[in-house]
Amino acid sequence: DMAILREQFWFFAGFAAYVVVYSILQNPIKTYVFGHELSHAIWTWMFRGKVLGFQAGASGGSVTVTKSNTFISLAPYFFPIYTVLTIAAYLIAKTFWKVEPYYQAYRFLLGFTWAFHLILTVYALLKDQDDARENGTFFSVIFIYFLNVLALGLLLVYLSDSVTLDGYFRRVWEQIGLQYARVLKM
């Protein structure tokens, strides 16, 4: 829908800007590894586990946790940590200051951080990650893909002035039905 593309211009501009930055600077590995390990830690806390150790650097990282499951081990690949942190920072700032004049810059940053997440997720998965093998590579890729599509859809609904959450899920459900109908006709 062209209206949505126009509405999300600054999001897509931020996305494109990161693609350009990535193509010039390549992988900001320290930043990615820190966010990767932080995602494991956050999801461990969400599942009431404890983080016993945290290490992140250019050569890699690790988190020692008391609990693991599919969500914890695959969190860095479907949980766009820097996008979430950008949203949190904006919402906190919004309670103290007038931030509306910076809304387009905020959308730009969300696009930039989403591109960071997406590109480095693909990069990491192509490096044959233990996290993906631990849950079965095929399952992990499908799981990660589905949750990223869901997260991107929710992010665009959040940023949209015209699309509601109910409308988004109704449209997704309709499209799933259409795809199944096409497959069954074959």
XYZ file of N, CA and C in Angstrom:
558
model
N 0.855 -1.181 0.000
C 0.000 0.000 0.000
C 0.901 1.245 0.000
N 0.706 2.092 -0.992
C 1.557 3.287 -1.141
C 1.378 4.276 0.000
N 0.176 4.360 0.576
C -0.059 5.286 1.690
C 0.808 4.903 2.881
N 0.931 3.617 3.119
C 1.756 3.159 4.243
C 3.227 3.455 3.963
N 3.654 3.267 2.721
C 5.043 3.577 2.377
C 5.341 5.061 2.576
N 4.406 5.920 2.174
C 4.597 7.365 2.386
C 4.615 7.676 3.881
N 3.693 7.060 4.620
C 3.597 7.303 6.061
C 4.877 6.868 6.777
N 5.481 5.818 6.281
C 6.674 5.260 6.938
C 7.969 5.679 6.242
N 7.934 6.772 5.503
C 9.112 7.213 4.760
C 10.360 7.263 5.643
N 10.267 7.887 6.817
C 11.452 8.057 7.664
C 11.948 6.737 8.234
N 11.044 5.796 8.477
C 11.452 4.457 8.912
C 12.288 3.799 7.814
N 11.771 3.828 6.583
C 12.487 3.196 5.477
C 13.766 3.958 5.125
N 13.780 5.265 5.337
C 15.008 6.054 5.127
C 16.073 5.624 6.131
N 15.673 5.403 7.377
C 16.609 4.920 8.392
C 17.131 3.540 8.044
N 16.236 2.685 7.557
C 16.631 1.341 7.140
C 17.682 1.438 6.030
N 17.397 2.247 5.020
C 18.326 2.414 3.898
C 19.654 3.006 4.367
N 19.597 3.945 5.302
C 20.826 4.560 5.822
C 21.714 3.509 6.485
N 21.094 2.577 7.245
C 21.919 1.542 7.866
C 22.528 0.633 6.798
N 21.777 0.322 5.764
C 22.317 -0.518 4.687
C 23.563 0.147 4.093
N 23.507 1.458 3.891
C 24.664 2.188 3.372
C 25.820 2.138 4.374
N 25.532 2.411 5.640
C 26.568 2.372 6.678
C 27.190 0.978 6.746
N 26.358 -0.042 6.716
C 26.845 -1.425 6.772
C 27.750 -1.731 5.586
N 27.338 -1.285 4.398
C 28.138 -1.592 3.210
C 29.497 -0.898 3.254
N 29.593 0.212 3.970
C 30.861 0.928 4.077
C 31.701 0.401 5.238
N 31.077 0.256 6.413
C 31.823 -0.100 7.624
C 31.841 -1.582 7.937
N 31.016 -2.342 7.254
C 30.846 -3.763 7.510
C 30.222 -3.985 8.895
N 30.654 -4.996 9.578
C 29.967 -5.427 10.796
C 30.456 -4.719 12.058
N 29.560 -4.023 12.733
C 29.913 -3.460 14.045
C 29.786 -4.570 15.095
N 30.751 -5.474 15.101
C 30.645 -6.712 15.868
C 30.509 -6.472 17.374
N 31.281 -5.555 17.948
C 31.170 -5.311 19.402
C 29.746 -4.923 19.788
N 29.158 -4.022 19.034
C 27.800 -3.570 19.312
C 26.822 -4.716 19.142
N 27.002 -5.505 18.093
C 26.104 -6.637 17.865
C 26.246 -7.667 18.978
N 27.460 -8.033 19.329
C 27.677 -9.062 20.354
C 27.093 -8.609 21.692
N 27.282 -7.341 22.052
C 26.714 -6.840 23.298
C 25.186 -6.986 23.278
N 24.546 -6.551 22.203
C 23.089 -6.666 22.092
C 22.633 -8.115 22.064
N 23.393 -8.972 21.407
C 23.089 -10.397 21.322
C 23.058 -11.009 22.727
N 24.116 -10.778 23.472
C 24.198 -11.351 24.816
C 23.182 -10.711 25.763
N 22.940 -9.410 25.607
C 21.935 -8.725 26.424
C 20.547 -9.306 26.153
N 20.261 -9.654 24.908
C 18.971 -10.272 24.577
C 18.801 -11.604 25.294
N 19.867 -12.423 25.296
C 19.797 -13.681 26.058
C 19.487 -13.386 27.529
N 20.166 -12.394 28.085
C 19.981 -12.054 29.504
C 18.551 -11.575 29.780
N 18.043 -10.667 28.951
C 16.690 -10.136 29.162
C 15.654 -11.248 29.106
N 15.768 -12.114 28.116
C 14.792 -13.197 28.000
C 14.956 -14.225 29.111
N 16.155 -14.391 29.631
C 16.343 -15.252 30.801
C 15.589 -14.667 31.981
N 15.727 -13.362 32.206
C 14.999 -12.708 33.302
C 13.490 -12.807 33.092
N 13.037 -12.658 31.840
C 11.600 -12.747 31.559
C 11.040 -14.132 31.909
N 11.873 -15.157 31.786
C 11.448 -16.512 32.139
C 11.885 -16.893 33.559
N 12.171 -15.859 34.360
C 12.506 -16.022 35.785
C 13.786 -16.819 36.042
N 14.715 -16.700 35.127
C 16.024 -17.292 35.333
C 16.980 -16.238 35.863
N 18.172 -16.664 36.187
C 19.202 -15.748 36.682
C 20.372 -15.713 35.707
N 20.964 -14.537 35.609
C 22.166 -14.360 34.802
C 23.346 -14.389 35.754
N 24.214 -15.368 35.575
C 25.356 -15.548 36.471
C 26.632 -14.926 35.935
N 26.695 -14.733 34.627
C 27.878 -14.143 34.021
C 27.532 -13.527 32.681
N 28.224 -12.438 32.344
C 27.967 -11.732 31.091
C 29.289 -11.259 30.536
N 29.567 -11.608 29.267
C 30.805 -11.171 28.626
C 30.499 -10.863 27.163
N 30.958 -9.716 26.685
C 30.755 -9.348 25.289
C 31.945 -8.541 24.806
N 32.438 -8.888 23.641
C 33.559 -8.165 23.054
C 33.648 -8.460 21.568
N 34.617 -7.879 20.918
C 34.767 -8.032 19.466
C 35.014 -9.481 19.063
N 35.639 -10.261 19.936
C 35.936 -11.657 19.578
C 34.797 -12.605 19.928
N 33.727 -12.092 20.512
C 32.586 -12.941 20.854
C 32.093 -12.647 22.250
N 31.123 -13.412 22.672
C 30.564 -13.192 23.994
C 29.888 -14.430 24.514
N 29.449 -14.334 25.749
C 28.722 -15.437 26.360
C 27.940 -14.911 27.549
N 26.884 -15.639 27.849
C 26.076 -15.350 29.021
C 25.877 -16.678 29.729
N 26.130 -16.688 31.021
C 25.883 -17.876 31.819
C 24.558 -17.666 32.529
N 23.614 -18.579 32.284
C 22.261 -18.438 32.816
C 21.841 -19.710 33.533
N 20.823 -19.566 34.389
C 20.322 -20.719 35.142
C 19.186 -21.433 34.424
N 18.736 -20.885 33.331
C 17.588 -21.449 32.615
C 17.753 -21.180 31.131
N 17.263 -22.120 30.317
C 17.263 -21.890 28.880
C 16.040 -22.561 28.275
N 15.580 -21.969 27.186
C 14.514 -22.549 26.379
C 14.648 -21.960 24.983
N 13.735 -22.293 24.112
C 13.812 -21.814 22.729
C 13.813 -20.291 22.658
N 12.950 -19.647 23.442
C 12.879 -18.189 23.400
C 14.179 -17.551 23.896
N 14.736 -18.090 24.945
C 15.985 -17.539 25.494
C 17.140 -17.735 24.509
N 17.271 -18.942 23.978
C 18.420 -19.198 23.094
C 18.304 -18.498 21.743
N 17.073 -18.273 21.256
C 16.909 -17.634 19.948
C 16.563 -16.149 20.035
N 16.453 -15.611 21.236
C 16.060 -14.206 21.430
C 16.854 -13.207 20.581
N 18.175 -13.318 20.492
C 18.903 -12.310 19.718
C 18.510 -12.249 18.247
N 17.902 -13.303 17.749
C 17.575 -13.375 16.326
C 16.160 -12.874 16.015
N 15.309 -12.773 17.028
C 13.951 -12.263 16.784
C 13.608 -11.044 17.637
N 14.422 -10.728 18.612
C 14.173 -9.603 19.514
C 15.115 -8.471 19.140
N 14.623 -7.459 18.433
C 15.496 -6.366 17.975
C 15.849 -5.433 19.144
N 16.847 -5.808 19.897
C 17.189 -5.156 21.168
C 17.385 -3.649 21.030
N 18.096 -3.206 20.012
C 18.351 -1.771 19.893
C 17.093 -1.013 19.456
N 16.218 -1.661 18.719
C 14.928 -1.057 18.380
C 14.084 -0.917 19.649
N 14.054 -1.967 20.448
C 13.299 -1.938 21.712
C 13.865 -0.872 22.644
N 15.181 -0.776 22.730
C 15.801 0.246 23.584
C 15.493 1.656 23.077
N 15.435 1.829 21.754
C 15.080 3.127 21.178
C 13.644 3.496 21.532
N 12.738 2.534 21.436
C 11.339 2.774 21.817
C 11.250 3.139 23.291
N 11.935 2.378 24.142
C 11.915 2.652 25.586
C 12.457 4.050 25.891
N 13.563 4.408 25.259
C 14.152 5.738 25.486
C 13.184 6.835 25.055
N 12.534 6.650 23.929
C 11.580 7.654 23.431
C 10.396 7.780 24.391
N 9.854 6.650 24.828
C 8.695 6.693 25.727
C 9.049 7.312 27.077
N 10.246 7.032 27.563
C 10.698 7.654 28.819
C 10.882 9.156 28.608
N 11.546 9.531 27.515
C 11.759 10.954 27.223
C 10.424 11.679 27.071
N 9.449 11.004 26.486
C 8.124 11.590 26.250
C 7.422 11.961 27.560
N 7.740 11.263 28.636
C 7.114 11.584 29.922
C 7.718 12.835 30.566
N 8.906 13.236 30.137
C 9.579 14.379 30.749
C 9.695 15.605 29.839
N 9.749 15.382 28.533
C 9.980 16.465 27.598
C 8.994 16.397 26.438
N 8.934 17.477 25.714
C 8.122 17.519 24.501
C 8.973 16.948 23.361
N 8.689 15.731 22.961
C 9.519 15.055 21.956
C 8.854 14.977 20.584
N 7.627 15.430 20.470
C 6.912 15.338 19.200
C 7.666 15.967 18.023
N 8.393 17.075 18.220
C 9.135 17.631 17.079
C 10.208 16.674 16.528
N 10.566 15.674 17.300
C 11.617 14.737 16.906
C 11.052 13.399 16.433
N 9.741 13.340 16.196
C 9.095 12.080 15.851
C 9.644 11.469 14.567
N 9.933 12.281 13.555
C 10.471 11.725 12.306
C 11.888 11.184 12.518
N 12.671 11.854 13.356
C 14.008 11.347 13.682
C 13.893 10.021 14.437
N 12.887 9.925 15.293
C 12.609 8.683 16.021
C 12.274 7.562 15.040
N 11.426 7.838 14.069
C 11.089 6.834 13.056
C 12.340 6.423 12.279
N 13.179 7.399 11.955
C 14.431 7.125 11.261
C 15.293 6.163 12.096
N 15.436 6.459 13.386
C 16.232 5.595 14.273
C 15.656 4.193 14.372
N 14.334 4.087 14.390
C 13.722 2.758 14.441
C 14.029 1.979 13.166
N 13.989 2.634 12.017
C 14.361 1.965 10.773
C 15.824 1.560 10.758
N 16.673 2.452 11.259
C 18.115 2.197 11.329
C 18.402 0.990 12.221
N 17.787 0.975 13.412
C 18.038 -0.127 14.351
C 17.402 -1.427 13.867
N 16.259 -1.328 13.166
C 15.642 -2.548 12.637
C 16.546 -3.153 11.554
N 17.110 -2.326 10.699
C 18.030 -2.824 9.665
C 19.251 -3.465 10.313
N 19.779 -2.836 11.360
C 20.915 -3.399 12.112
C 20.544 -4.805 12.569
N 19.377 -4.936 13.194
C 18.919 -6.233 13.699
C 18.798 -7.245 12.565
N 18.110 -6.875 11.513
C 17.836 -7.808 10.425
C 19.114 -8.253 9.714
N 19.941 -7.315 9.339
C 21.161 -7.646 8.592
C 22.113 -8.482 9.435
N 22.293 -8.104 10.689
C 23.229 -8.863 11.520
C 22.642 -10.191 11.996
N 21.327 -10.300 12.033
C 20.714 -11.604 12.311
C 21.023 -12.564 11.169
N 20.827 -12.117 9.946
C 21.134 -12.960 8.784
C 22.622 -13.301 8.777
N 23.463 -12.306 8.997
C 24.918 -12.526 9.029
C 25.279 -13.594 10.073
N 24.730 -13.458 11.288
C 25.050 -14.402 12.358
C 24.542 -15.802 12.037
N 23.340 -15.906 11.510
C 22.779 -17.226 11.202
C 23.559 -17.927 10.093
N 24.112 -17.158 9.171
C 24.924 -17.758 8.116
C 26.260 -18.279 8.654
N 26.614 -17.868 9.866
C 27.856 -18.323 10.506
C 27.641 -19.602 11.308
N 26.483 -20.261 11.122
C 26.201 -21.540 11.778
C 26.257 -21.416 13.302
N 25.309 -20.673 13.858
C 25.260 -20.398 15.288
C 24.845 -21.622 16.113
N 25.510 -21.795 17.252
C 25.138 -22.871 18.182
C 23.688 -22.715 18.641
N 23.244 -21.467 18.824
C 21.872 -21.212 19.277
C 20.864 -21.855 18.334
N 21.081 -21.745 17.050
C 20.158 -22.305 16.060
C 20.269 -23.832 16.021
N 21.470 -24.351 16.089
C 21.662 -25.808 16.073
C 21.043 -26.455 17.310
N 21.125 -25.772 18.449
C 20.598 -26.288 19.715
C 19.105 -26.614 19.621
N 18.369 -25.836 18.849
C 16.928 -26.027 18.703
C 16.553 -26.699 17.385
N 17.553 -27.073 16.602
C 17.316 -27.617 15.268
C 17.325 -26.460 14.281
N 18.220 -26.500 13.337
C 18.404 -25.376 12.429
C 17.133 -25.062 11.640
N 16.477 -26.069 11.104
C 15.266 -25.826 10.307
C 14.190 -25.161 11.166
N 13.923 -25.729 12.328
C 12.930 -25.142 13.226
C 13.324 -23.717 13.601
N 14.582 -23.506 13.942
C 15.055 -22.188 14.377
C 14.851 -21.130 13.306
N 15.185 -21.465 12.062
C 15.042 -20.497 10.975
C 13.568 -20.143 10.770
N 12.677 -21.128 10.789
C 11.242 -20.870 10.629
C 10.723 -20.035 11.800
N 11.109 -20.386 13.012
C 10.707 -19.683 14.229
C 11.177 -18.227 14.193
N 12.440 -18.033 13.847
C 13.032 -16.689 13.776
C 12.343 -15.867 12.687
N 12.122 -16.464 11.542
C 11.463 -15.762 10.439
C 10.066 -15.315 10.864
N 9.278 -16.226 11.407
C 7.909 -15.912 11.821
C 7.890 -14.786 12.860
N 8.735 -14.873 13.875
C 8.730 -13.846 14.923
C 9.253 -12.503 14.421
N 10.168 -12.500 13.468
C 10.627 -11.231 12.888
C 9.544 -10.588 12.040
N 8.808 -11.384 11.274
C 7.696 -10.833 10.487
C 6.651 -10.254 11.441
N 6.347 -10.983 12.508
C 5.389 -10.504 13.506
C 5.889 -9.213 14.162
N 7.156 -9.193 14.565
C 7.720 -8.007 15.218
C 7.724 -6.802 14.282
N 8.087 -7.012 13.021
C 8.080 -5.905 12.069
C 6.657 -5.393 11.852
N 5.717 -6.299 11.729
C 4.314 -5.894 11.576
C 3.843 -5.077 12.764
N 4.163 -5.534 13.974
C 3.765 -4.801 15.183
C 4.450 -3.445 15.251
N 5.704 -3.383 14.833
C 6.425 -2.110 14.824
C 5.780 -1.128 13.843
N 5.412 -1.607 12.668
C 4.790 -0.726 11.689
C 3.387 -0.296 12.131
N 2.660 -1.181 12.817
C 1.358 -0.783 13.388
C 1.581 0.300 14.435
N 2.583 0.106 15.281
C 2.915 1.091 16.318
C 3.216 2.460 15.702
N 3.905 2.472 14.585
C 4.286 3.724 13.934
C 3.202 4.302 13.025
N 2.186 3.517 12.743
C 1.180 3.927 11.771
C 0.100 4.807 12.378
N -0.325 5.775 11.581
C -1.466 6.603 11.957
C -2.762 6.003 11.423
N -2.651 5.051 10.489
C -3.848 4.541 9.826
C -4.126 3.057 10.047
N -3.150 2.276 10.475
C -3.347 0.844 10.661
C -3.495 0.546 12.146
N -4.554 -0.177 12.482
C -4.776 -0.562 13.882
C -4.265 -1.982 14.095
N -4.065 -2.349 15.330
C -3.617 -3.700 15.666
C -4.660 -4.715 15.204
N -5.925 -4.427 15.453
C -7.003 -5.309 15.025
C -7.018 -5.443 13.503
N -6.888 -4.329 12.805
C -6.853 -4.348 11.346
C -5.668 -5.136 10.809
N -4.534 -4.992 11.455
C -3.325 -5.715 11.048
C -3.547 -7.222 11.156
N -4.030 -7.674 12.328
C -4.218 -9.112 12.513
C -5.335 -9.643 11.609
N -6.367 -8.869 11.367
C -7.427 -9.283 10.453
C -6.858 -9.472 9.048
N -6.026 -8.531 8.615
C -5.424 -8.612 7.276
C -4.467 -9.804 7.169
N -3.675 -10.041 8.206
C -2.772 -11.196 8.206
C -3.586 -12.487 8.091
N -4.642 -12.598 8.876
C -5.478 -13.787 8.864
C -6.098 -13.996 7.476
N -6.575 -12.913 6.851
C -7.139 -12.995 5.498
C -6.090 -13.485 4.505
N -4.877 -12.952 4.605
C -3.811 -13.340 3.680
C -3.406 -14.800 3.877
N -3.382 -15.256 5.115
C -3.082 -16.676 5.379
C -4.153 -17.545 4.729
N -5.421 -17.153 4.898
C -6.519 -17.893 4.282
C -6.401 -17.939 2.766
N -6.053 -16.816 2.159
C -5.880 -16.777 0.703
C -4.741 -17.688 0.246
N -3.655 -17.701 0.992
C -2.525 -18.560 0.626
C -2.892 -20.032 0.718
N -3.597 -20.410 1.795
C -4.043 -21.798 1.926
C -4.993 -22.169 0.805
N -5.898 -21.264 0.443
C -6.834 -21.533 -0.653
C -6.081 -21.757 -1.962
N -5.058 -20.969 -2.215
C -4.249 -21.141 -3.432
C -3.540 -22.488 -3.445
N -2.982 -22.856 -2.298
C -2.268 -24.126 -2.202
C -3.240 -25.297 -2.403
N -4.426 -25.206 -1.804
C -5.392 -26.298 -1.921
C -5.942 -26.443 -3.336
N -5.945 -25.376 -4.132
C -6.399 -25.430 -5.516
C -5.389 -26.110 -6.431
N -4.132 -26.192 -6.011
C -3.070 -26.755 -6.849
C -3.267 -28.222 -7.084
